[in-house]
């Protein structure tokens, strides 16, 4: 479609144009993708958002509506044991082995996903640490253009996850419990197991693990999800950034499969832009594609972690496929099987769903801990008539202790002869099945009130007009959008769905239709706050969609700090709830189980500009800004969403 929104409104439209414009408008009545009457009438909490919206700004402070207050829960460098936290000045001036050792037991850097778990007599918080900003952490880093070994070791320990016990104070806020037996760090060198149909495959074998059964560490842990049985599904996203070397110089004696080069190229390994920025491969052979060509294949997975059992190692669940995972969120089908919704966060990549072979047992937690090793992996196709299909990539199940893998018969011989490739080289399989290329699919969440799925497309400024489709209708999409998927019969195990665009991000006052804000097809009123680059989302008790952004300041977007917005899918309201600090990203929106406290992560404050901010300004002479998890509550103590 060469002409876009403003042109189409002014000119006669072909039938194909009508389909596309209705996709933008989300005309539910025309294509019967609205909520069923029983869902609409059963929503007891159906009401307007009560707080007064704030608006995007560039202030060097956290901004929230009147009647609310915020507080830091935990920040980078806080000790999880009873010892001192990180000495930031020492780390900044000259990182030592002592600092590396302390980081192993302190809260990690660049918190992303935040997961709240209330287990009877204890409350735990699980937080991802996606990546590090060495230019902020270490003095004169850009001038040196090469990290020291101590700095690399420090960054390795700052990645991964933190699990901390928390408790509520009399003031209604939470604090973390030092030296709890549940407190632990999982880092980029913690031993993790490999399970599922790709376990032991030759493409996962290395010199230190010739059987392809375990791997040291988890990295690039972006968003995540929580399972009904109380575990975390942490997602390895931009793992390619940590590998260096030259694919043309791979040691032929370590080449287990000729496809390894092709696979690395499809996943962007090594990353020319960042491999020297982190410099892991300069000190550790396993991050060199020349010396350990298969190591990168051991990343890009969903990693299941049990916060209740510090002795249970992280497990990489290969049945969920390998790509740049942004999130993995679950829903229970009508027959008891579990669906896991996932996005591959890169331009022109895909949405996926995994369905377990076996059923969730609410009375047997231990039985559920291996549910994700058997099932069927699907990829999404969005049709221009607002229907869609989950196209099967492959199914995998155990029989007499061995995996039986059945690829889609439409896939070529390379997958039929080596079916585990469906899970290792998932992107290629999706390519060959003509899945719909999306505008950076990030978080995907099931809404238990609307019984629909909200899938976030952050942006894709590279999409050409000739590449648009109904599900990705904007060329040069710098604003992003959110798609609502309504599964057939409102059942997460269905393979057919309807869809509509719930939110076309933008500014209601923009001069170009390509940048205007539409909410369920209606042009937003001028007093609605502009929004761009939606990323992580969370669903509250009433079905409202809380949207954290990653990119308000960038490209041709809003030139303001990132924030948190709330979309009411029933009243079609959109309000802004929180604004962050300069050059930060807002991540991990989450609620306490009583919905009286809202959590989010302030990630990479000051990124890209050493003088942008020193947040959180705690008067402790810290020379650098610090990522942190903050909490927000109403001053009157009522539920946060009211």
XYZ file of C-alpha atoms in Angstrom:
642
model
C 0.000 0.000 0.000
C 1.871 3.046 -1.254
C -0.523 5.628 0.197
C -1.046 5.784 3.910
C -3.651 6.898 6.417
C -4.230 10.554 5.545
C -4.270 9.813 1.811
C -6.651 6.891 2.216
C -9.108 8.974 4.198
C -9.223 11.497 1.406
C -9.365 9.165 -1.597
C -11.550 6.354 -2.793
C -10.442 3.085 -1.260
C -10.048 -0.338 -2.806
C -11.323 -3.368 -0.861
C -7.759 -4.180 0.204
C -7.321 -0.622 1.450
C -10.549 -0.942 3.428
C -9.225 -4.058 5.118
C -6.040 -2.280 6.057
C -7.730 0.855 7.312
C -10.140 -1.233 9.388
C -7.113 -2.966 10.867
C -5.862 0.428 11.976
C -9.298 1.422 13.236
C -9.973 -1.880 15.005
C -13.582 -2.041 13.823
C -14.617 -4.977 15.968
C -18.207 -5.098 14.833
C -17.291 -5.486 11.163
C -15.128 -8.534 11.709
C -16.699 -9.912 14.887
C -13.595 -9.704 17.041
C -15.123 -7.858 19.982
C -15.614 -9.190 23.505
C -18.483 -11.581 23.960
C -21.514 -10.304 25.856
C -20.841 -12.586 28.807
C -17.369 -11.071 29.216
C -18.697 -7.520 29.027
C -21.518 -8.104 31.494
C -19.381 -10.090 33.928
C -16.746 -7.404 34.455
C -17.581 -6.148 37.930
C -14.703 -3.671 38.005
C -15.700 -2.024 34.715
C -15.081 1.667 35.442
C -13.096 4.697 34.357
C -9.523 5.221 35.496
C -9.724 7.491 38.523
C -6.296 9.142 38.603
C -5.617 12.381 36.771
C -3.235 11.780 33.904
C 0.249 13.217 33.863
C 2.020 14.116 30.620
C 5.416 13.296 29.100
C 8.246 15.509 30.341
C 12.029 15.750 30.477
C 12.383 16.288 34.230
C 15.236 14.654 36.115
C 12.848 13.075 38.603
C 10.126 10.438 38.865
C 6.706 11.969 38.166
C 3.431 10.358 39.278
C -0.178 11.602 39.669
C -1.461 13.474 42.695
C -2.460 11.171 45.522
C 0.357 8.690 44.889
C 3.860 8.294 46.334
C 6.928 6.302 45.340
C 9.997 4.788 46.961
C 13.048 2.742 45.931
C 12.777 -0.934 46.849
C 16.229 -2.114 45.747
C 18.975 -0.772 43.491
C 22.121 -1.930 41.736
C 24.837 -2.785 44.274
C 22.613 -3.375 47.296
C 23.870 -6.425 49.221
C 21.721 -9.541 49.340
C 23.802 -10.870 52.234
C 24.853 -9.136 55.484
C 28.035 -7.633 54.079
C 28.597 -4.225 52.551
C 27.223 -3.313 49.166
C 29.260 -2.282 46.156
C 31.664 0.616 46.575
C 30.651 2.558 43.476
C 33.573 4.969 43.644
C 36.069 2.097 43.633
C 34.305 0.354 40.752
C 34.230 3.591 38.778
C 37.874 4.515 39.367
C 39.494 1.078 39.044
C 37.541 -2.149 39.320
C 39.264 -4.826 41.403
C 38.780 -8.529 42.074
C 37.224 -7.564 45.405
C 34.521 -5.620 43.559
C 33.913 -8.644 41.337
C 33.441 -10.860 44.376
C 31.013 -8.415 45.957
C 28.931 -8.141 42.777
C 28.302 -11.891 43.012
C 26.277 -11.235 46.165
C 24.781 -7.840 45.328
C 21.774 -6.779 43.285
C 22.640 -6.756 39.591
C 22.572 -4.058 36.945
C 19.873 -2.854 34.528
C 16.842 -4.512 36.064
C 14.185 -5.459 33.507
C 11.478 -7.997 34.415
C 10.039 -7.725 37.927
C 8.073 -10.690 39.283
C 6.139 -10.668 42.577
C 5.516 -14.042 44.263
C 3.539 -14.494 47.465
C 4.163 -18.028 48.778
C 2.143 -18.508 51.968
C 4.693 -17.456 54.622
C 7.143 -15.604 52.334
C 7.127 -13.032 49.561
C 9.812 -13.080 46.887
C 10.784 -10.686 44.130
C 12.526 -11.981 40.993
C 14.306 -9.427 38.802
C 16.159 -9.803 35.491
C 19.432 -7.961 34.817
C 19.499 -7.553 31.060
C 22.823 -5.890 30.301
C 25.429 -3.439 31.562
C 26.464 0.094 30.603
C 30.254 0.062 30.934
C 30.464 3.672 29.735
C 28.550 4.642 32.900
C 30.093 2.102 35.272
C 33.796 2.612 34.503
C 35.779 5.821 34.233
C 36.951 6.897 30.747
C 35.600 3.700 29.215
C 35.044 5.158 25.749
C 38.534 6.665 25.706
C 40.113 3.275 26.362
C 37.787 1.366 24.019
C 38.718 -1.905 25.704
C 37.622 -3.278 29.078
C 40.076 -4.683 31.564
C 39.653 -8.295 32.632
C 38.390 -7.109 36.025
C 35.748 -4.973 34.311
C 34.636 -7.912 32.159
C 34.445 -10.138 35.232
C 32.442 -7.474 37.038
C 29.978 -7.205 34.137
C 29.593 -10.985 33.967
C 28.534 -10.992 37.613
C 26.175 -8.030 37.123
C 24.117 -9.920 34.502
C 21.482 -12.596 35.121
C 18.859 -12.374 37.857
C 18.372 -11.503 41.510
C 15.924 -13.262 43.797
C 15.186 -11.472 47.061
C 12.759 -11.877 49.902
C 10.673 -8.777 50.608
C 8.246 -7.776 53.338
C 5.703 -5.004 53.720
C 6.295 -2.209 56.221
C 3.759 -0.331 58.301
C 3.831 2.484 55.762
C 2.501 0.139 53.055
C 5.767 -0.021 51.109
C 7.985 -3.087 50.825
C 11.607 -3.513 51.873
C 13.960 -6.334 50.971
C 15.250 -8.779 53.592
C 19.026 -9.000 53.803
C 20.605 -12.446 54.123
C 17.349 -14.342 53.580
C 17.915 -17.991 52.735
C 15.969 -17.333 49.521
C 18.201 -14.484 48.381
C 20.466 -15.482 45.513
C 22.147 -14.279 42.359
C 22.106 -16.071 39.038
C 24.814 -14.630 36.789
C 26.416 -15.052 33.374
C 28.539 -17.891 34.789
C 25.992 -19.766 36.942
C 25.630 -23.347 35.756
C 22.317 -23.931 33.951
C 20.914 -27.197 32.625
C 19.695 -27.760 29.068
C 16.459 -29.719 28.693
C 13.960 -30.576 26.000
C 14.293 -31.754 22.392
C 17.529 -29.859 21.612
C 19.426 -31.267 24.588
C 22.551 -33.093 23.466
C 22.316 -31.946 19.844
C 25.675 -31.575 18.096
C 25.064 -27.841 17.608
C 24.951 -27.446 21.407
C 28.148 -29.373 22.126
C 31.301 -27.533 23.213
C 34.776 -28.433 24.423
C 33.758 -27.975 28.037
C 30.410 -29.732 27.549
C 30.810 -32.368 24.805
C 27.383 -33.836 25.627
C 25.421 -30.599 25.175
C 23.708 -30.855 28.551
C 24.632 -27.704 30.481
C 25.882 -24.178 29.971
C 27.558 -21.556 32.118
C 25.263 -18.654 32.680
C 22.297 -16.825 31.272
C 22.706 -13.435 29.596
C 20.631 -10.708 27.975
C 17.693 -11.549 30.250
C 15.057 -9.123 29.086
C 11.443 -9.609 30.090
C 9.980 -12.839 31.445
C 6.794 -14.454 32.661
C 5.369 -16.285 35.634
C 3.988 -19.816 35.445
C 0.860 -21.047 37.261
C 3.143 -23.311 39.311
C 5.236 -20.435 40.652
C 8.373 -20.348 38.514
C 9.878 -17.641 36.322
C 10.411 -17.927 32.578
C 13.365 -15.600 32.032
C 14.053 -14.693 28.406
C 17.430 -14.447 26.716
C 17.133 -11.700 24.127
C 20.170 -9.902 22.655
C 22.654 -12.683 23.414
C 24.446 -12.039 20.113
C 26.017 -8.876 21.564
C 28.388 -10.865 23.777
C 30.114 -12.942 21.116
C 33.160 -11.823 19.155
C 35.543 -13.129 16.538
C 35.212 -13.842 12.826
C 32.958 -16.562 11.414
C 35.454 -17.086 8.594
C 38.121 -18.071 11.102
C 36.238 -20.806 12.946
C 38.560 -23.616 13.992
C 37.632 -26.434 11.552
C 38.357 -29.054 14.211
C 35.604 -27.545 16.363
C 33.050 -27.234 13.552
C 30.424 -29.829 14.513
C 27.978 -28.839 11.782
C 28.305 -26.867 8.561
C 25.031 -25.047 9.351
C 26.539 -23.235 12.336
C 27.736 -20.265 10.244
C 24.371 -19.838 8.549
C 22.573 -20.043 11.896
C 24.874 -17.476 13.477
C 24.295 -15.094 10.587
C 20.510 -15.411 10.921
C 20.792 -14.529 14.624
C 23.363 -11.735 14.187
C 26.303 -13.554 15.819
C 28.823 -12.040 16.366
C 27.568 -8.499 16.902
C 30.039 -6.147 15.229
C 28.607 -3.155 17.089
C 28.878 -4.509 20.622
C 31.396 -7.384 20.764
C 34.258 -5.023 21.662
C 31.962 -2.892 23.824
C 31.598 -5.818 26.227
C 34.839 -7.571 25.315
C 33.910 -10.928 26.858
C 35.517 -12.856 24.012
C 38.889 -11.196 24.595
C 39.290 -12.972 27.930
C 37.048 -16.047 27.667
C 37.229 -18.517 24.776
C 33.616 -19.555 25.097
C 32.527 -16.118 23.875
C 34.715 -16.412 20.763
C 32.929 -17.870 17.732
C 36.324 -18.902 16.365
C 37.271 -20.997 19.390
C 33.837 -22.202 20.543
C 31.538 -21.967 17.499
C 28.600 -23.688 19.239
C 28.545 -21.662 22.447
C 26.208 -19.003 21.038
C 23.665 -21.736 20.192
C 23.329 -22.346 23.914
C 21.788 -18.891 24.359
C 18.554 -17.424 23.039
C 16.338 -19.673 25.142
C 13.628 -19.366 27.774
C 15.172 -20.178 31.146
C 12.944 -21.568 33.889
C 13.942 -20.639 37.436
C 12.357 -21.784 40.687
C 12.504 -18.934 43.228
C 11.369 -21.275 46.010
C 14.294 -23.669 45.650
C 17.774 -22.103 45.678
C 19.257 -25.535 45.044
C 17.397 -26.096 41.766
C 19.561 -24.845 38.888
C 18.194 -22.699 36.051
C 16.897 -24.832 33.174
C 16.906 -23.767 29.518
C 13.666 -25.095 28.017
C 14.518 -25.767 24.378
C 10.995 -26.886 23.388
C 9.997 -23.207 23.465
C 12.296 -22.453 20.541
C 15.392 -20.354 20.092
C 15.195 -16.699 19.139
C 15.629 -13.313 20.797
C 13.011 -13.896 23.445
C 11.393 -10.817 24.935
C 8.766 -12.425 27.138
C 7.066 -15.737 27.873
C 3.641 -15.440 29.476
C 1.223 -18.238 30.231
C -2.479 -18.983 30.088
C -4.331 -22.173 30.973
C -6.574 -23.632 28.278
C -10.024 -25.049 28.844
C -8.605 -28.583 28.780
C -5.881 -27.784 31.330
C -2.970 -27.511 28.910
C -0.779 -24.440 29.196
C -0.107 -21.910 26.437
C 3.068 -19.830 26.482
C 2.996 -16.646 24.374
C 6.339 -15.288 23.155
C 7.756 -12.491 21.016
C 11.030 -12.357 19.066
C 12.238 -8.812 19.665
C 13.758 -7.734 16.400
C 12.446 -5.939 13.341
C 10.560 -8.261 10.968
C 10.478 -11.146 13.433
C 7.575 -13.209 14.717
C 5.073 -14.029 17.441
C 5.090 -17.588 18.803
C 2.975 -19.820 21.009
C 3.867 -23.076 22.736
C 1.222 -25.538 23.937
C 2.138 -28.163 26.503
C 1.387 -31.799 25.767
C 0.310 -32.458 29.345
C -2.092 -30.669 31.649
C -1.372 -28.336 34.525
C -2.023 -29.957 37.901
C -2.893 -27.289 40.501
C -2.441 -29.841 43.291
C 1.012 -31.092 42.354
C 3.639 -28.381 41.892
C 6.480 -30.836 41.385
C 4.632 -32.555 38.555
C 4.366 -29.243 36.683
C 8.069 -28.464 36.805
C 8.774 -30.317 33.539
C 5.589 -29.388 31.677
C 7.519 -27.200 29.250
C 9.665 -30.029 27.878
C 6.880 -31.584 25.791
C 4.445 -29.892 23.458
C 3.963 -28.046 20.184
C 5.578 -24.838 18.987
C 3.595 -22.496 16.719
C 4.228 -19.239 14.874
C 1.595 -16.601 14.086
C 0.151 -15.654 10.698
C -1.995 -12.504 10.634
C -4.407 -12.271 7.699
C -5.615 -8.958 6.281
C -9.233 -9.943 7.013
C -8.493 -9.853 10.782
C -8.305 -13.603 11.170
C -5.138 -15.497 11.959
C -3.625 -18.916 12.516
C -1.034 -20.434 14.775
C 0.977 -22.486 12.288
C 2.690 -25.534 13.747
C 6.476 -25.596 13.525
C 7.044 -28.891 15.327
C 5.850 -31.040 18.204
C 8.094 -32.878 20.645
C 7.255 -35.527 23.200
C 9.021 -38.207 25.186
C 8.618 -41.889 24.458
C 10.644 -44.414 26.448
C 12.989 -41.657 27.551
C 13.720 -40.417 24.020
C 12.305 -37.442 22.162
C 10.023 -37.965 19.208
C 10.032 -34.774 17.135
C 7.512 -34.231 14.349
C 8.252 -31.195 12.154
C 5.598 -29.512 10.043
C 5.560 -31.626 6.834
C 5.775 -28.427 4.779
C 9.279 -27.759 6.075
C 12.120 -28.854 3.748
C 14.384 -31.889 4.163
C 16.905 -30.092 6.355
C 14.277 -30.010 9.136
C 12.801 -33.433 8.356
C 16.194 -35.118 8.543
C 17.328 -33.180 11.619
C 14.046 -32.232 13.345
C 15.691 -30.725 16.453
C 16.659 -27.851 14.149
C 13.044 -26.679 14.443
C 13.886 -25.665 17.991
C 17.481 -24.496 17.431
C 17.027 -22.695 14.099
C 13.476 -21.566 14.857
C 13.699 -18.333 12.908
C 14.444 -20.174 9.672
C 11.554 -22.573 10.182
C 9.234 -19.603 10.739
C 10.581 -17.948 7.582
C 9.792 -21.029 5.523
C 6.250 -21.249 6.928
C 5.504 -17.685 5.789
C 4.844 -16.313 9.243
C 3.927 -12.628 9.450
C 6.937 -10.365 9.910
C 6.132 -7.980 12.753
C 7.367 -4.600 14.020
C 9.574 -5.806 16.899
C 7.254 -8.113 18.869
C 8.037 -7.662 22.542
C 5.780 -8.448 25.484
C 2.744 -10.699 24.961
C 0.274 -10.989 27.856
C -2.978 -12.888 28.348
C -5.716 -10.701 29.856
C -7.813 -12.833 32.195
C -10.628 -10.276 32.240
C -11.054 -9.707 28.496
C -9.879 -13.272 27.744
C -7.726 -11.918 24.966
C -3.998 -11.561 24.298
C -2.230 -8.191 24.053
C 0.880 -8.283 21.863
C 3.227 -5.302 21.761
C 4.984 -4.108 18.601
C 7.550 -1.579 19.822
C 8.429 0.024 16.481
C 10.051 -0.607 13.101
C 11.339 2.528 11.460
C 12.798 0.385 8.648
C 9.489 -0.948 7.292
C 8.866 0.242 3.754
C 5.461 1.218 2.377
C 5.556 -1.813 0.089
C 6.017 -4.066 3.161
C 2.973 -2.938 5.129
C 0.087 -5.256 5.954
C -3.012 -4.981 8.083
C -1.215 -6.096 11.236
C 1.735 -3.766 10.595
C 0.096 -0.937 8.653
C 2.556 1.908 9.150
C 5.601 2.417 6.970
C 8.576 3.778 8.886
C 6.744 2.885 12.083
C 8.576 4.974 14.680
C 5.715 4.952 17.193
C 4.750 1.290 17.581
C 1.380 -0.334 18.222
C -0.423 -2.981 20.269
C -2.430 -5.824 18.752
C -5.235 -7.606 20.596
C -5.629 -11.278 19.736
C -8.911 -13.013 20.515
C -8.460 -16.751 20.363
C -11.247 -18.868 18.871
C -13.780 -19.620 21.610
C -11.583 -17.498 23.914
C -9.457 -20.608 24.391
C -5.652 -20.254 24.648
C -5.205 -23.721 23.101
C -6.943 -22.715 19.860
C -4.991 -22.538 16.620
C -7.259 -19.891 15.062
C -7.884 -16.334 16.196
C -9.288 -12.934 15.319
C -7.327 -9.787 15.918
C -7.525 -6.007 15.945
C -5.215 -3.100 16.675
C -5.975 -1.787 20.148
C -3.483 1.062 20.110
C -1.683 2.871 17.304
C 0.832 4.863 19.296
C 1.560 8.483 18.586
C 0.590 12.026 19.465
C -3.033 13.160 18.988
C -1.691 16.584 18.038
C 0.762 15.293 15.424
C 0.522 16.870 11.989
C 1.086 13.564 10.164
C -1.434 10.739 10.317
C 1.516 8.380 10.487
C 2.301 9.789 13.953
C -1.207 10.302 15.317
C -2.594 8.364 18.276
C -5.533 6.003 17.732
C -7.260 4.057 20.519
C -9.358 1.158 19.251
C -9.727 2.904 15.938
C -10.710 6.329 17.185
C -8.423 9.334 16.900
C -7.499 10.227 20.477
C -8.709 13.512 21.890
C -6.158 16.291 22.100
C -5.830 16.015 25.890
C -4.776 12.335 25.774
C -1.040 11.994 26.532
C 1.132 10.960 23.565
C 2.843 7.585 23.728
C 5.500 5.800 21.679
C 7.617 2.642 21.738
C 5.454 0.389 23.974
C 7.503 -2.434 25.462
C 6.572 -4.350 28.628
C 2.963 -4.606 29.763
C 1.062 -5.895 32.789
C -2.639 -6.566 33.344
C -4.320 -5.464 36.562
C -7.275 -6.928 38.431
C -9.806 -5.024 36.309
C -8.224 -5.891 32.964
C -6.479 -2.552 32.445
C -3.284 -2.781 30.396
C -0.275 -1.054 32.001
C 2.254 -0.135 29.319
C 5.922 0.651 29.968
C 7.762 2.401 27.143
C 11.260 2.091 25.711
C 11.995 4.859 23.288
C 9.962 8.002 23.916
C 13.179 10.055 23.564
C 14.557 8.447 20.409
C 14.283 8.779 16.637
C 11.415 11.091 15.602
C 9.283 10.172 18.546
C 8.285 12.241 21.555
C 11.617 13.639 22.790
C 10.542 13.013 26.374
C 11.332 10.578 29.176
C 9.947 7.058 29.017
C 6.973 6.269 31.186
C 4.066 4.055 32.185
C 0.619 4.392 30.618
C -2.684 2.676 31.385
C -5.164 1.550 28.709
C -8.702 0.624 29.720
C -9.920 -1.764 26.987
C -13.565 -1.240 27.960
C -13.801 2.541 28.260
C -11.017 3.100 25.662
C -9.237 5.507 28.008
C -5.478 6.041 27.893
C -3.729 7.856 30.723
C -0.098 8.345 31.708
C 0.730 7.148 35.218
C 4.489 7.611 35.609
C 7.363 9.413 33.921
C 10.954 8.308 34.400
C 14.254 10.149 34.392
C 16.417 11.185 31.414
C 17.668 8.400 29.148
C 16.122 5.604 31.197
C 13.798 2.851 30.044
C 10.830 1.754 32.146
C 10.588 -2.037 32.509
C 8.886 -4.798 34.427
C 5.477 -3.362 35.388
C 4.136 -5.562 38.170
C 1.679 -5.525 41.095
C 1.623 -6.881 44.610
C -0.945 -9.619 45.070
C -3.337 -7.194 46.783
C -2.882 -4.648 43.951
C -1.989 -1.934 46.445
C 1.598 -1.538 45.252
C 2.836 -1.066 41.693
C 6.433 -1.984 40.855
C 8.555 -1.023 37.893
C 12.228 -0.939 36.976
C 14.191 2.188 36.127
C 16.695 0.743 33.662
C 19.874 2.401 32.333
C 19.277 5.966 33.643
C 21.638 8.302 31.788
C 22.436 5.866 28.973
C 24.279 7.519 26.113
C 24.958 10.770 27.977
C 27.297 10.826 30.967
C 25.856 14.164 32.050
C 22.157 13.363 31.634
C 21.445 12.302 35.230
C 22.947 10.908 38.423
C 19.594 9.514 39.583
C 18.584 8.474 42.219
C 20.511 11.271 44.024
C 20.904 9.652 47.444
C 23.530 12.100 48.779
C 26.126 9.336 49.090
C 28.698 10.797 46.683
C 28.050 8.112 44.084
C 29.610 9.290 40.774
C 27.249 7.327 38.524
C 23.477 6.775 38.084
C 22.023 3.535 39.395
C 19.276 1.340 37.946
C 16.669 0.447 40.548
C 13.288 -1.133 41.213
C 10.799 1.403 42.515
C 7.360 0.985 44.065
C 4.307 3.235 43.905
C 1.197 3.259 46.084
C -1.848 5.392 46.732
C -1.570 7.630 49.771
C -5.013 6.481 50.905
C -3.912 2.838 50.810
C -6.511 1.679 48.282
C -5.864 -0.587 45.313
C -3.570 1.045 42.785
C -5.844 0.710 39.742
C -8.966 2.314 41.240
